[in-house]
Tab-separated table of C-alpha atoms in Angstrom:
chain	number	residue	atom	x	y	z
C	1	UNK	CA	15.290	-3.959	-6.337
C	2	UNK	CA	11.594	-3.133	-6.736
C	3	UNK	CA	10.422	0.275	-5.523
C	4	UNK	CA	7.051	1.957	-5.331
C	5	UNK	CA	7.142	4.965	-7.632
C	6	UNK	CA	3.520	6.123	-7.279
C	7	UNK	CA	0.645	5.453	-4.882
C	8	UNK	CA	-2.898	6.658	-5.490
C	9	UNK	CA	-5.799	6.431	-3.035
C	10	UNK	CA	-8.695	4.518	-4.619
C	11	UNK	CA	-11.439	4.070	-2.027
C	12	UNK	CA	-11.978	2.908	1.545
C	13	UNK	CA	-8.752	1.062	2.309
C	14	UNK	CA	-7.415	0.572	-1.201
C	15	UNK	CA	-4.324	2.108	-2.754
C	16	UNK	CA	-3.197	1.655	-6.344
C	17	UNK	CA	0.539	1.016	-6.355
C	18	UNK	CA	2.858	1.528	-9.314
C	19	UNK	CA	6.221	-0.237	-9.157
C	20	UNK	CA	9.582	0.554	-10.706
C	21	UNK	CA	9.391	-2.430	-13.099
C	22	UNK	CA	6.249	-0.995	-14.731
C	23	UNK	CA	3.805	-3.275	-12.925
C	24	UNK	CA	0.889	-2.066	-10.815
C	25	UNK	CA	-1.963	-3.324	-8.677
C	26	UNK	CA	-4.602	-2.234	-6.210
C	27	UNK	CA	-3.737	-3.237	-2.653
C	28	UNK	CA	-6.638	-3.715	-0.254
C	29	UNK	CA	-5.335	-2.932	3.222
C	30	UNK	CA	-8.490	-4.125	5.014
C	31	UNK	CA	-6.761	-7.468	5.721
C	32	UNK	CA	-3.884	-5.661	7.390
C	33	UNK	CA	-6.176	-3.421	9.447
C	34	UNK	CA	-8.009	-6.425	10.921
C	35	UNK	CA	-4.883	-7.075	13.022
C	36	UNK	CA	-5.544	-3.887	15.051
C	37	UNK	CA	-1.989	-3.261	16.203
C	38	UNK	CA	-0.875	0.035	17.721
C	39	UNK	CA	0.394	1.162	14.293
C	40	UNK	CA	-2.621	0.038	12.251
C	41	UNK	CA	-5.254	1.542	14.583
C	42	UNK	CA	-4.742	5.028	13.140
C	43	UNK	CA	-5.409	3.780	9.614
C	44	UNK	CA	-9.048	3.068	10.482
C	45	UNK	CA	-9.548	6.836	10.215
C	46	UNK	CA	-10.066	7.504	6.482
C	47	UNK	CA	-8.423	10.919	6.660
C	48	UNK	CA	-5.310	9.476	8.320
C	49	UNK	CA	-5.268	6.498	5.930
C	50	UNK	CA	-5.009	8.925	3.016
C	51	UNK	CA	-1.891	10.567	4.503
C	52	UNK	CA	0.399	7.831	3.118
C	53	UNK	CA	3.583	8.794	1.307
C	54	UNK	CA	6.471	7.102	-0.452
C	55	UNK	CA	9.875	7.162	1.199
C	56	UNK	CA	12.868	5.382	-0.330
C	57	UNK	CA	10.497	3.270	-2.424
C	58	UNK	CA	8.381	2.083	0.526
C	59	UNK	CA	4.785	2.975	1.429
C	60	UNK	CA	4.689	4.873	4.731
C	61	UNK	CA	2.375	6.713	7.127
C	62	UNK	CA	3.219	9.540	9.554
C	63	UNK	CA	2.875	7.238	12.601
C	64	UNK	CA	5.856	5.113	11.503
C	65	UNK	CA	3.971	2.304	9.764
C	66	UNK	CA	5.874	1.204	6.689
C	67	UNK	CA	5.489	-1.497	4.043
C	68	UNK	CA	8.367	-2.417	1.779
C	69	UNK	CA	7.759	-2.435	-1.953
C	70	UNK	CA	8.882	-6.052	-2.111
C	71	UNK	CA	6.345	-7.263	0.443
C	72	UNK	CA	3.454	-5.432	-1.243
C	73	UNK	CA	4.591	-6.651	-4.669
C	74	UNK	CA	4.602	-10.261	-3.433
C	75	UNK	CA	1.157	-9.909	-1.802
C	76	UNK	CA	-0.347	-8.519	-4.995
C	77	UNK	CA	1.355	-11.192	-7.097
C	78	UNK	CA	0.168	-14.021	-4.824
C	79	UNK	CA	-3.396	-12.677	-4.940
C	80	UNK	CA	-3.320	-12.458	-8.744
C	81	UNK	CA	-3.781	-8.678	-8.563
C	82	UNK	CA	-0.422	-7.595	-9.999
C	83	UNK	CA	-0.544	-6.365	-13.599
C	84	UNK	CA	2.841	-6.693	-15.265
C	85	UNK	CA	3.869	-4.799	-18.400
C	86	UNK	CA	3.658	-6.648	-21.704
C	87	UNK	CA	6.943	-8.219	-22.719
């Protein structure tokens, strides 16, 4: 099971994610924030956006918004933005 082991704020709405298999990628959350749901509204505030944390391998915010490591891994992989460790 893939887990997020480190998350680092990059800029605007981007977070660099490091996964338990040694891979990493920069996730741009601007696509997610376009949806403007009750949970994503708070993330438009840069200060609040930067309050993310990792809980049980998932990326979370204090308002209850949560993204599983697996879903973020798949998004990065599909976008060609996932860097995997050399074999």
